[in-house]
Short mmCIF file of C-alpha atoms in Angstrom, two decimals:
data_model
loop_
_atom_site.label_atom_id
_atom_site.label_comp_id
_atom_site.label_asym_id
_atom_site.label_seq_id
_atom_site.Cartn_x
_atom_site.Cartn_y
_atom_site.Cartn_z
CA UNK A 1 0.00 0.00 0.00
CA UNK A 2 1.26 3.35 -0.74
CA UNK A 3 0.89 6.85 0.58
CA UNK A 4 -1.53 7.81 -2.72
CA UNK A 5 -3.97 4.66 -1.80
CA UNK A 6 -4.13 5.57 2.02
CA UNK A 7 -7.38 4.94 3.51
CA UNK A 8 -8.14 8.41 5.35
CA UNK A 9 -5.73 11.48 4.95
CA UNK A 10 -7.62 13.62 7.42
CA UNK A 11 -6.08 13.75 10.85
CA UNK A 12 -10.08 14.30 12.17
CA UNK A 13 -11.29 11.05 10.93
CA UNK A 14 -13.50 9.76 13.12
CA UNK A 15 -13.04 5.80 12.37
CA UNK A 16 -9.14 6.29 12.52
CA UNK A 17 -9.42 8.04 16.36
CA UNK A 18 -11.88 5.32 16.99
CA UNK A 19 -9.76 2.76 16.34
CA UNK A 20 -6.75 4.36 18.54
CA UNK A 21 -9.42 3.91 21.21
CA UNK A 22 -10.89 0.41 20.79
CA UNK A 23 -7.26 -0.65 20.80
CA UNK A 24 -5.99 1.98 23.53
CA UNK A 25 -8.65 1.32 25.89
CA UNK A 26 -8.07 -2.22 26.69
CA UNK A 27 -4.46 -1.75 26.72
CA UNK A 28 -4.86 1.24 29.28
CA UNK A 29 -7.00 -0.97 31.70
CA UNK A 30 -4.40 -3.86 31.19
CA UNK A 31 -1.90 -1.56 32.36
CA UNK A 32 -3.18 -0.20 35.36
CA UNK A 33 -3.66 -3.51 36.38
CA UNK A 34 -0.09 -4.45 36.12
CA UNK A 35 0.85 -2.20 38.53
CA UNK A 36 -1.24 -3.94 41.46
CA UNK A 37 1.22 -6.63 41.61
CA UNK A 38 3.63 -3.05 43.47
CA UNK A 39 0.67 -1.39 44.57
CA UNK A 40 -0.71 -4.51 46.65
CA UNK A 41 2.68 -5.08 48.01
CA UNK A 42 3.27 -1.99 49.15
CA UNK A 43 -0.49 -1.44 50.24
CA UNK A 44 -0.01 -5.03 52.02
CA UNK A 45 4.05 -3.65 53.53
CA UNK A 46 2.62 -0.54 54.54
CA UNK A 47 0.52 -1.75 56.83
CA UNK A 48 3.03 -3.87 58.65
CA UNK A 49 4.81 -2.90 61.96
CA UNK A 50 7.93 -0.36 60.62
CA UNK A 51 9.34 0.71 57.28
CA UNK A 52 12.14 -1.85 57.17
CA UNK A 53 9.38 -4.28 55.69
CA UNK A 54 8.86 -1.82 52.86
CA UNK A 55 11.88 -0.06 52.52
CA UNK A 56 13.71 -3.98 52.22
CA UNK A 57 10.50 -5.30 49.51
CA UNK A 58 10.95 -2.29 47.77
CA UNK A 59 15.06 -2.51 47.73
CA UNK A 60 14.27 -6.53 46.49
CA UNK A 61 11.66 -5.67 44.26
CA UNK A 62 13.98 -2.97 42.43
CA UNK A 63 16.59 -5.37 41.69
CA UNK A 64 14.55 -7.98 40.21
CA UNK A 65 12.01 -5.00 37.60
CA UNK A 66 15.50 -3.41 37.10
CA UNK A 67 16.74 -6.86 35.02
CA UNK A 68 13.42 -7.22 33.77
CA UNK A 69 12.93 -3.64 32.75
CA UNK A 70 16.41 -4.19 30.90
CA UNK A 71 15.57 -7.44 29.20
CA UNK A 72 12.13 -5.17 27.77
CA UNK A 73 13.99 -5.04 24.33
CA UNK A 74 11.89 -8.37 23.98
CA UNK A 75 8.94 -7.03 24.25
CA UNK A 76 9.51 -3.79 22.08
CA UNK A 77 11.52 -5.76 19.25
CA UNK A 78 8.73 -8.34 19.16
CA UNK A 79 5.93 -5.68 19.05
CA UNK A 80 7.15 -3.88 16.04
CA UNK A 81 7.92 -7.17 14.08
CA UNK A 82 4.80 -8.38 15.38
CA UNK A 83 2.99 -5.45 13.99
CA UNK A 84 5.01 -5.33 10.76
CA UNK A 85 4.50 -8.69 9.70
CA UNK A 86 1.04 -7.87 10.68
CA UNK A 87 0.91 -4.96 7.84
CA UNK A 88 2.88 -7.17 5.41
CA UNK A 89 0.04 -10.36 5.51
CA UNK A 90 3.36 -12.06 6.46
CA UNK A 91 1.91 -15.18 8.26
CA UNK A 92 6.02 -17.33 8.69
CA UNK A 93 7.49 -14.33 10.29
CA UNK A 94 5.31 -13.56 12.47
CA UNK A 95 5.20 -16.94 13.69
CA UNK A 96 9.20 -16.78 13.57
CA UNK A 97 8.88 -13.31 15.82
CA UNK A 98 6.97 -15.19 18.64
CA UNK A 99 9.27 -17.81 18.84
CA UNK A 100 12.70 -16.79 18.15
CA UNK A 101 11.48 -14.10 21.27
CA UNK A 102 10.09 -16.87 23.26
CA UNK A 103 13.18 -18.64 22.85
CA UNK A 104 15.70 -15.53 23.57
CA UNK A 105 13.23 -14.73 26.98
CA UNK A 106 13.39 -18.17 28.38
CA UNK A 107 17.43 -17.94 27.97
CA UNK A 108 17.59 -14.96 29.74
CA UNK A 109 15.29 -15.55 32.87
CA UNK A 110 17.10 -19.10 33.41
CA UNK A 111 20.10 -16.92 33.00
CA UNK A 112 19.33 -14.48 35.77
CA UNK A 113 18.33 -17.43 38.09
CA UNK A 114 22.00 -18.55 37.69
CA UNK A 115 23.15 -15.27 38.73
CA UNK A 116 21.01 -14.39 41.42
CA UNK A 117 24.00 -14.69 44.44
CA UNK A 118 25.42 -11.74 42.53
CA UNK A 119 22.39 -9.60 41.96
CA UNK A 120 21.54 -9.43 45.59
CA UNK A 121 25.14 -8.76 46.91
CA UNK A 122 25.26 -5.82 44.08
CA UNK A 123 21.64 -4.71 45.11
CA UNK A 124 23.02 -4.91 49.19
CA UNK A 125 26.32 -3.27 48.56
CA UNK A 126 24.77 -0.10 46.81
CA UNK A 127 21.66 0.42 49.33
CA UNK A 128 24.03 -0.04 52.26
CA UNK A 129 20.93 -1.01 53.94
CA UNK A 130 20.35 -1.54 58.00
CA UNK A 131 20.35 -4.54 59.33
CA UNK A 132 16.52 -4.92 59.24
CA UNK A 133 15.81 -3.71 56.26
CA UNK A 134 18.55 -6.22 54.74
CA UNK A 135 17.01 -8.91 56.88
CA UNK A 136 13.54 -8.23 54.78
CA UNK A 137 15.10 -7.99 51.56
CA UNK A 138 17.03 -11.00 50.97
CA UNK A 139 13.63 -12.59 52.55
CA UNK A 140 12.18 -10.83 49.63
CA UNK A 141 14.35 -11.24 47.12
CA UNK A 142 14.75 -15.37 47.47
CA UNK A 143 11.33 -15.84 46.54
CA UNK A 144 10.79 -13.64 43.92
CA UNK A 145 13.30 -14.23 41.87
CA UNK A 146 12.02 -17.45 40.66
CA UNK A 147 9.55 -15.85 38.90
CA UNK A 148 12.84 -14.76 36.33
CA UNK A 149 11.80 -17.05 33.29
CA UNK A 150 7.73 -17.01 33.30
CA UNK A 151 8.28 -12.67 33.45
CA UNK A 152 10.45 -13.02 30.71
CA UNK A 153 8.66 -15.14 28.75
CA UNK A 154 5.79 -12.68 29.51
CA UNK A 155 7.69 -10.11 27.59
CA UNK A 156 7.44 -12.18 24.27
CA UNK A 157 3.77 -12.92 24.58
CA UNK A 158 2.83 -9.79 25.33
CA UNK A 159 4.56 -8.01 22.60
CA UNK A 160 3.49 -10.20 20.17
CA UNK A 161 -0.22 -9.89 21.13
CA UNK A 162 -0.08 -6.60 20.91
CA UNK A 163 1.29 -6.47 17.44
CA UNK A 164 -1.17 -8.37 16.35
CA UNK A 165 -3.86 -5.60 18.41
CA UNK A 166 -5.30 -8.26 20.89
CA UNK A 167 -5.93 -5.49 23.11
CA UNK A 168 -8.75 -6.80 24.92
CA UNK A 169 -7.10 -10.63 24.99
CA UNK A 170 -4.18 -9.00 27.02
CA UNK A 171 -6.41 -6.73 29.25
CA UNK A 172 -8.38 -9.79 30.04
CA UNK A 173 -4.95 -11.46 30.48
CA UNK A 174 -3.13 -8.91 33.00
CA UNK A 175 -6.29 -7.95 34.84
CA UNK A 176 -7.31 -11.69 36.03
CA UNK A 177 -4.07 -12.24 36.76
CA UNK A 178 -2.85 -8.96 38.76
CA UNK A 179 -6.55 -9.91 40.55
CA UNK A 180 -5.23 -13.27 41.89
CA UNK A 181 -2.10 -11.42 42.54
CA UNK A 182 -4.13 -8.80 45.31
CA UNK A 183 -6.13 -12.38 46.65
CA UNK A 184 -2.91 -14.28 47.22
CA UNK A 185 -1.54 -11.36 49.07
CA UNK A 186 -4.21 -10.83 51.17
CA UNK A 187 -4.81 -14.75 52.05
CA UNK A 188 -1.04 -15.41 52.34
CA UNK A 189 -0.04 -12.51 54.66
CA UNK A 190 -2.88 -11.71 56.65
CA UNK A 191 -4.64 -15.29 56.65
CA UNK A 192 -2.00 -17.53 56.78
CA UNK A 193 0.95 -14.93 58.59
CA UNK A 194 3.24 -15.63 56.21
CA UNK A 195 4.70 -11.96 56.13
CA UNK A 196 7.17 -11.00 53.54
CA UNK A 197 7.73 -14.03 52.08
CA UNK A 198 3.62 -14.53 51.24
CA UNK A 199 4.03 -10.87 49.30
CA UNK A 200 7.07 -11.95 47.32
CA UNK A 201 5.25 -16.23 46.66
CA UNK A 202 2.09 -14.56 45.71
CA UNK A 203 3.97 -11.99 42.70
CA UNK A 204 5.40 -15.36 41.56
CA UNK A 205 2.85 -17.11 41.11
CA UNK A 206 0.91 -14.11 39.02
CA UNK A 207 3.42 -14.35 37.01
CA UNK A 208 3.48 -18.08 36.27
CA UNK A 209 -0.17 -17.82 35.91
CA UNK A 210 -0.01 -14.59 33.03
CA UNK A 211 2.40 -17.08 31.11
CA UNK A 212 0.60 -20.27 31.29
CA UNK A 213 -2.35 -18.06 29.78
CA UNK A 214 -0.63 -16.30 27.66
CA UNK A 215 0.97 -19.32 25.67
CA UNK A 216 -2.79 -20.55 25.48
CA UNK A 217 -3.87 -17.16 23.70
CA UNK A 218 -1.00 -16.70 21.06
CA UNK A 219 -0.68 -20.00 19.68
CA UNK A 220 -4.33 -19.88 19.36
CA UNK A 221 -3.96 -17.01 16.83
CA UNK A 222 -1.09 -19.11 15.13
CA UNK A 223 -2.09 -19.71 11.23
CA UNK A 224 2.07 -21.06 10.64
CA UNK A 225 2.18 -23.88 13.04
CA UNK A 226 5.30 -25.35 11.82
CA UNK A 227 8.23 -24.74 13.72
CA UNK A 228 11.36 -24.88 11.98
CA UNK A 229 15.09 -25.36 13.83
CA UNK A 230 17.02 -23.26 11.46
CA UNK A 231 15.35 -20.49 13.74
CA UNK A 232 17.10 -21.21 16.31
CA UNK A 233 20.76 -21.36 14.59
CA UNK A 234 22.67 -18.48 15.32
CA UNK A 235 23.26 -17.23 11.99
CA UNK A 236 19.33 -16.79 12.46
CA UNK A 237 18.77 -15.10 15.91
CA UNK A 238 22.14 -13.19 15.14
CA UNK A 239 19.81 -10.78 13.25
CA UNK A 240 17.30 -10.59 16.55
CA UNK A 241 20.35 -10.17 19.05
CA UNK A 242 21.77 -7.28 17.09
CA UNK A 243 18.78 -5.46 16.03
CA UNK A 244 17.90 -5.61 20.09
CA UNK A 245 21.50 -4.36 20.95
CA UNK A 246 21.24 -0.85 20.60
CA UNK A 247 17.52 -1.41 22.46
CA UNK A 248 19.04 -3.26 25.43
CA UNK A 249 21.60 -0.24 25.40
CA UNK A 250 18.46 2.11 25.74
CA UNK A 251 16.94 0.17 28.41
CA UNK A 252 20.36 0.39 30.55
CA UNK A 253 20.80 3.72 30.96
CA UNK A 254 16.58 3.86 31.43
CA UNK A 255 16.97 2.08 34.43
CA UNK A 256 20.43 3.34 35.67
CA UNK A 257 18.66 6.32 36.39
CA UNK A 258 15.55 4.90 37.82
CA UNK A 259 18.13 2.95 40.14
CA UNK A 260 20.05 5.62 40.83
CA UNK A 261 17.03 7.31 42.67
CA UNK A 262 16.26 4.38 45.08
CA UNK A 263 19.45 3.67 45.60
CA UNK A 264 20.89 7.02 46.64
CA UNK A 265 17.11 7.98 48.12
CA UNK A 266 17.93 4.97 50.62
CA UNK A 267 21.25 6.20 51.50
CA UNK A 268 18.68 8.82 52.71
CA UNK A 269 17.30 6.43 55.39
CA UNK A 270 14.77 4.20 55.89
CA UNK A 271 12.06 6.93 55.51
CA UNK A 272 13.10 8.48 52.99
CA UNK A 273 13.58 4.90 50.99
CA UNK A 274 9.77 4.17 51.78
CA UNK A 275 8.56 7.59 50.56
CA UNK A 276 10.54 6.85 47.36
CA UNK A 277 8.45 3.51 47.15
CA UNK A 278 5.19 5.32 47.50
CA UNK A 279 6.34 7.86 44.76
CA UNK A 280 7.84 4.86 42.74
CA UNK A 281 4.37 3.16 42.36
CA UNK A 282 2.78 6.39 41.19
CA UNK A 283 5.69 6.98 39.04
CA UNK A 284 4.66 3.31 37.52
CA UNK A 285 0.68 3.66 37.46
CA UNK A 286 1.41 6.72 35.47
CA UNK A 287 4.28 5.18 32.90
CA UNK A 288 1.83 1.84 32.12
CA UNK A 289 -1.54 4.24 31.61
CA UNK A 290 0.61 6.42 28.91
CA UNK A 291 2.11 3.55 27.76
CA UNK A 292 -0.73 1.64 27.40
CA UNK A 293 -1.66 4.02 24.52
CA UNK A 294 2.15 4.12 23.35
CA UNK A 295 1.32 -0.19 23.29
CA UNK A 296 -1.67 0.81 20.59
CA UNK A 297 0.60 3.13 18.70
CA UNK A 298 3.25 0.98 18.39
CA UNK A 299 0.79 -1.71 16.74
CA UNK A 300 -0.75 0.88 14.27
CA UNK A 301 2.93 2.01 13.48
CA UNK A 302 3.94 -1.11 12.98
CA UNK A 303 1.19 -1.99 10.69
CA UNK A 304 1.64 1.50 8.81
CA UNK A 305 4.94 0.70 8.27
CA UNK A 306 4.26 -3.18 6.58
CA UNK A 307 1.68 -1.71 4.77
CA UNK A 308 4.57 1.01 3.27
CA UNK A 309 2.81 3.97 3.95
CA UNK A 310 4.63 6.83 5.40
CA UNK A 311 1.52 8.71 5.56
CA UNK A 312 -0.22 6.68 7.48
CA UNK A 313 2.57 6.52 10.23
CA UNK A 314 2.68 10.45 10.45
CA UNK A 315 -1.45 10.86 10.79
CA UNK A 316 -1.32 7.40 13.78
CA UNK A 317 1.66 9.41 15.64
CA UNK A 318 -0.28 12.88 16.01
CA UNK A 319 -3.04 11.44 16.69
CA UNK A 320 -1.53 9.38 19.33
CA UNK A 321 0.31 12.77 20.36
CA UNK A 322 -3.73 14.13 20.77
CA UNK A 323 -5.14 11.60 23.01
CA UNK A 324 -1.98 11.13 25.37
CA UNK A 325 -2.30 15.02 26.22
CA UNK A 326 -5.95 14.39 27.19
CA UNK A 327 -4.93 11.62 29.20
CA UNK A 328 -1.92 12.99 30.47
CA UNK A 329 -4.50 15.87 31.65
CA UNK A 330 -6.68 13.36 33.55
CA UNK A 331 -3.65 11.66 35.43
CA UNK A 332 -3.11 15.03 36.57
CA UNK A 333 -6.29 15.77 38.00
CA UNK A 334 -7.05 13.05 39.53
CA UNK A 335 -3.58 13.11 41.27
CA UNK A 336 -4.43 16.45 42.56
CA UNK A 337 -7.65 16.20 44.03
CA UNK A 338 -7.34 12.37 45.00
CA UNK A 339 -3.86 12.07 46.62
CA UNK A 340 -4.43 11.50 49.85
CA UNK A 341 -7.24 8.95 49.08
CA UNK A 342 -4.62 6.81 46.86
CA UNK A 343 -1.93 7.37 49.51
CA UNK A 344 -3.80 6.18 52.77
CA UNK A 345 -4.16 2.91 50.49
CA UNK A 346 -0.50 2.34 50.44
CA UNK A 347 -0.02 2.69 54.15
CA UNK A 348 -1.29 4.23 57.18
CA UNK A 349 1.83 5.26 58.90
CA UNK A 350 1.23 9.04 59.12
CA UNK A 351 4.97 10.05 58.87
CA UNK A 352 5.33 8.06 55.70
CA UNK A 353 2.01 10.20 54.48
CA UNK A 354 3.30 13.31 55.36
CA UNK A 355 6.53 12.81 53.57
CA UNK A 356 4.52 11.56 50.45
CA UNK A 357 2.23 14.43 50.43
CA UNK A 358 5.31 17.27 50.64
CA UNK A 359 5.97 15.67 46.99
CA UNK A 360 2.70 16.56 45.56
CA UNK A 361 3.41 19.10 43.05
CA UNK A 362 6.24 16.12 41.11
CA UNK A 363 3.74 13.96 40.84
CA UNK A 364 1.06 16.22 39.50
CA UNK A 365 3.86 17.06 37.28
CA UNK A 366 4.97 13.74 35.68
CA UNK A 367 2.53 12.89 33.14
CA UNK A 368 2.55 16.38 31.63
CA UNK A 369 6.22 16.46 31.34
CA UNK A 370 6.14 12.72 30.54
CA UNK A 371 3.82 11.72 27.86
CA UNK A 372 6.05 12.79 24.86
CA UNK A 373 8.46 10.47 25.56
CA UNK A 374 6.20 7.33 25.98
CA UNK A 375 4.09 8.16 22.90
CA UNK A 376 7.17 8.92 20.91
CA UNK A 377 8.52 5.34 21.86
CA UNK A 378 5.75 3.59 20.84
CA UNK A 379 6.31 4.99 17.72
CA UNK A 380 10.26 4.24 17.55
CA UNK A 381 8.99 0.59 18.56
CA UNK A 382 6.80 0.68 15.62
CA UNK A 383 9.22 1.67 13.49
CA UNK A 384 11.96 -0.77 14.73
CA UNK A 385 14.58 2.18 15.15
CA UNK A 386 16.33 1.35 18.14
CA UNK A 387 19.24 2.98 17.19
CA UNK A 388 17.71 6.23 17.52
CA UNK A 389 16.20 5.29 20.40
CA UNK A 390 19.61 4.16 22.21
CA UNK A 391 20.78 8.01 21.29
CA UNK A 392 17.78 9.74 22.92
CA UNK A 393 18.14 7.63 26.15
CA UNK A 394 22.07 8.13 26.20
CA UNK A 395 21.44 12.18 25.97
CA UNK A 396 18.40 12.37 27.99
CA UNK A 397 20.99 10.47 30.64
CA UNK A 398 24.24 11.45 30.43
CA UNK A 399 23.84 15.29 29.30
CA UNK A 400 20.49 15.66 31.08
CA UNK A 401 19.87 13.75 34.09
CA UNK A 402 23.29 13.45 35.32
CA UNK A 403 24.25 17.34 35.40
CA UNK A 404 20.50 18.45 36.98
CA UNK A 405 21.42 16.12 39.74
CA UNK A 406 24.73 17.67 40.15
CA UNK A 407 23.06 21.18 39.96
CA UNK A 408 19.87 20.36 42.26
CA UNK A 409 22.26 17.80 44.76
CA UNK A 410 21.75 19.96 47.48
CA UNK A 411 18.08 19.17 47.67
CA UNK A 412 18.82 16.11 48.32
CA UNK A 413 15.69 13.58 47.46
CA UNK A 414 14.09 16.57 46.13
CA UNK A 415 16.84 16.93 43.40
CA UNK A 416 16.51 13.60 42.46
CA UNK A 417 13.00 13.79 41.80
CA UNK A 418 13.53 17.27 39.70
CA UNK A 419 16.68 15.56 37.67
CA UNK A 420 13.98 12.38 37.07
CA UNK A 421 11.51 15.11 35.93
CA UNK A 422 14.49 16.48 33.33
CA UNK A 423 15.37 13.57 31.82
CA UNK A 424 11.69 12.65 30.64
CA UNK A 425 11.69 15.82 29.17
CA UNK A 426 14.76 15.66 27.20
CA UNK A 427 13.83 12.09 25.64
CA UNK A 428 10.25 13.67 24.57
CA UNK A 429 11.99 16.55 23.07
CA UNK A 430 15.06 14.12 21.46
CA UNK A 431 12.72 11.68 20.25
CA UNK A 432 10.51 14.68 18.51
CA UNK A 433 12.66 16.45 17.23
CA UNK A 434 14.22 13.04 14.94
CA UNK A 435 10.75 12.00 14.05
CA UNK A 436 10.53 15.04 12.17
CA UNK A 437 13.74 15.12 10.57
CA UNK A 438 12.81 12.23 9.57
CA UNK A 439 9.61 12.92 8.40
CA UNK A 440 11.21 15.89 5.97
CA UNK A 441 13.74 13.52 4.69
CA UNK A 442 10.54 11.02 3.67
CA UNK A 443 12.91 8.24 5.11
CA UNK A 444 10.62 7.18 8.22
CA UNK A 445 9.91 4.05 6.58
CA UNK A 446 12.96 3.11 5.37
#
């Protein structure tokens, strides 16, 4: 298909913004649900006797989303081949996608399992936490870490879903899942006493339980069933690993910096490591709801771009750019008059709410400042240019986020969270700023 042969070339058509929604909608309510697996935890922590429960889950849980958050080149690399092959009526390499990703996930979470002595020593060593708070991590951390090759694995399934815009398979996916997640933390810590080992058993088995379903609902959807071992040859998935290189770059230096503000927020103190958890899981609620639309972007993108139409990637983006202001707009609000509501939830210590609530104006702040950057990556992901993804992240980090800090140090936590707020700016603005270079060079297919 070709730009002249375009379905709609009005940016107002009414079927085209629908279809952001039907797709965007699910994917927004999958999202949010995602989160409960933190949010029950640190509901569930919060209400134990002291921070050092919290401030050690959160420590534990940080170590374990910082590998996964690293290993998300799966999902994004699968999503925009997913997508593409979509566009292209390709029916072998999209069932090549799911399982050369499959394949690559599995490696990665056994992988991590392997390593696991050396990922908590790392994660104690830069936290320098006290004794109790180290006591509840490792208690934490032993548990949850199993859950390494199903979360993976996840990542795959996912982003192949996605491509394919199963919106509403994967909301029905996360949600019933993140649901048994909040049951099993309830039963296992308050019925059967089973403390912070019940909150770490019960995030493992959610995530054992989104894979088992997940296989169910993509090989379902399947029309290539054969599966051929030349995939799995390395002169085959040399192609994968590289294209994913520059992505797995990207996702470094993503999460260097969100490390770098638990990790030097719990040097802090206790407190101030707990109030960091708090603002992490807003932080998160509000990353998943923009990326949830980023998720339906990235499919349309994708689709756009199998399909060969330039056009049609331009009008998806600024459309996308349209409804992630609105809801960027809503976060806001409801952050503003609902705060304290959504922070009782997470724990009724009141010196853990006051320090929350003296951070009100960041969070407000975040999804306005944010939502560039998320929408724009959904369309990079689309596009499969991790490349220029790799260079947004390594300005946005090393030119942005480091010197704020440096400027703002003397605010301590407070400069962390303005340097955060910085470098989600500059990767909107990067990110922007290429798309339409590229867009006047006509090479954003190519």
């Amino acid at each position: 298909m070709t730009d002249s042969t375009a379905s709609t070339t009005s940016f107002w058509n009414k079927e085209e913004h629908k279809r952001i929604l039907v797709l965007t909608g699910p994917m927004i309510l999958a999202n949010i649900t995602t989160p409960l697996i933190g949010l029950v935890d640190t509901a569930v922590l919060g209400h134990m006797a002291g921070t050092h429960f919290l401030a050690g889950a959160a420590i534990g849980a940080l170590i374990i989303t910082q590998m996964y958050w690293i290993c998300g080149f799966i999902r994004m690399s699968v999503t925009g081949l997913s997508a593409q092959a979509k566009g292209n009526k390709d029916e072998v390499a999209a069932t090549k996608t799911l399982y050369q990703s499959l394949f690559l996930g599995l490696f990665l979470g056994i992988l991590i399992l392997f390593i696991q002595p050396l990922l908590l020593s790392a994660g104690i060593y830069l936290t320098e936490p006290s004794e109790l708070v180290e006591d509840a991590l490792i208690r934490y951390f032993n548990i949850r870490i199993w859950g390494a090759p199903a979360s993976l694995m996840n990542l795959a399934l996912i982003g192949w879903l996605i491509g394919q815009q199963k919106a509403r398979t994967v909301m029905l996916i996360q949600v019933a899942a993140n649901l048994t997640n909040a049951g099993l933390n309830i039963l296992f810590v308050f019925g059967f006493g089973w403390q912070i080992e019940g909150v770490a058993l019960a995030s493992v088995i959610a995530e054992y339980g989104i894979c088992l379903v997940s296989f169910y609902a993509a090989f379902r959807l399947l029309k290539f069933n054969t599966l051929l071992s030349d995939w799995f040859a390395w002169h085959s998935l040399r192609t994968l690993v590289s294209t994913n290189t520059n992505m797995l770059i990207r996702n470094i230096f993503l999460q260097l910096c969100l490390a770098f503000v638990t990790v030097q927020g719990a040097r802090y103190g206790a407190l101030t490591a707990a109030t960091n958890a708090v603002l992490m899981q807003f932080f998160v609620l509000i990353a998943l709801g923009l990326d949830g639309l980023a998720f339906a972007i990235e499919a349309l993108v994708g689709e756009a771009k199998g399909q060969g139409s330039a056009l049609k990637v331009k009008l998806v983006t600024y459309r996308g750019l349209f409804w992630s202001s609105i809801v960027a707009v809503i976060y806001a609000l409801v952050f503003a008059f609902f705060n304290g509501q959504i922070i009782s939830l997470l724990t009724n210590q009141n010196e853990l709410e006051l320090a929350v609530q003296n951070y009100l104006g960041i969070i407000v702040l975040i999804p306005i400042i944010a939502h560039w950057c998320f929408l724009y990556d959904g369309v990079f992901v689309g596009l499969s240019r991790a490349r220029a993804m790799r260079n947004s992240m390594l300005i946005s980090s090393l030119v942005v986020f480091a010197p704020a800090w440096w400027v703002f140090s003397a605010h301590q936590n407070f400069g962390l969270w303005i340097a955060l707020l910085a470098f989600l700016a500059a990767r909107g603005i990067t990110l922007g700023l290429y798309f339409n270079y590229l867009s006047s060079r006509q090479n954003l297919i190519y």
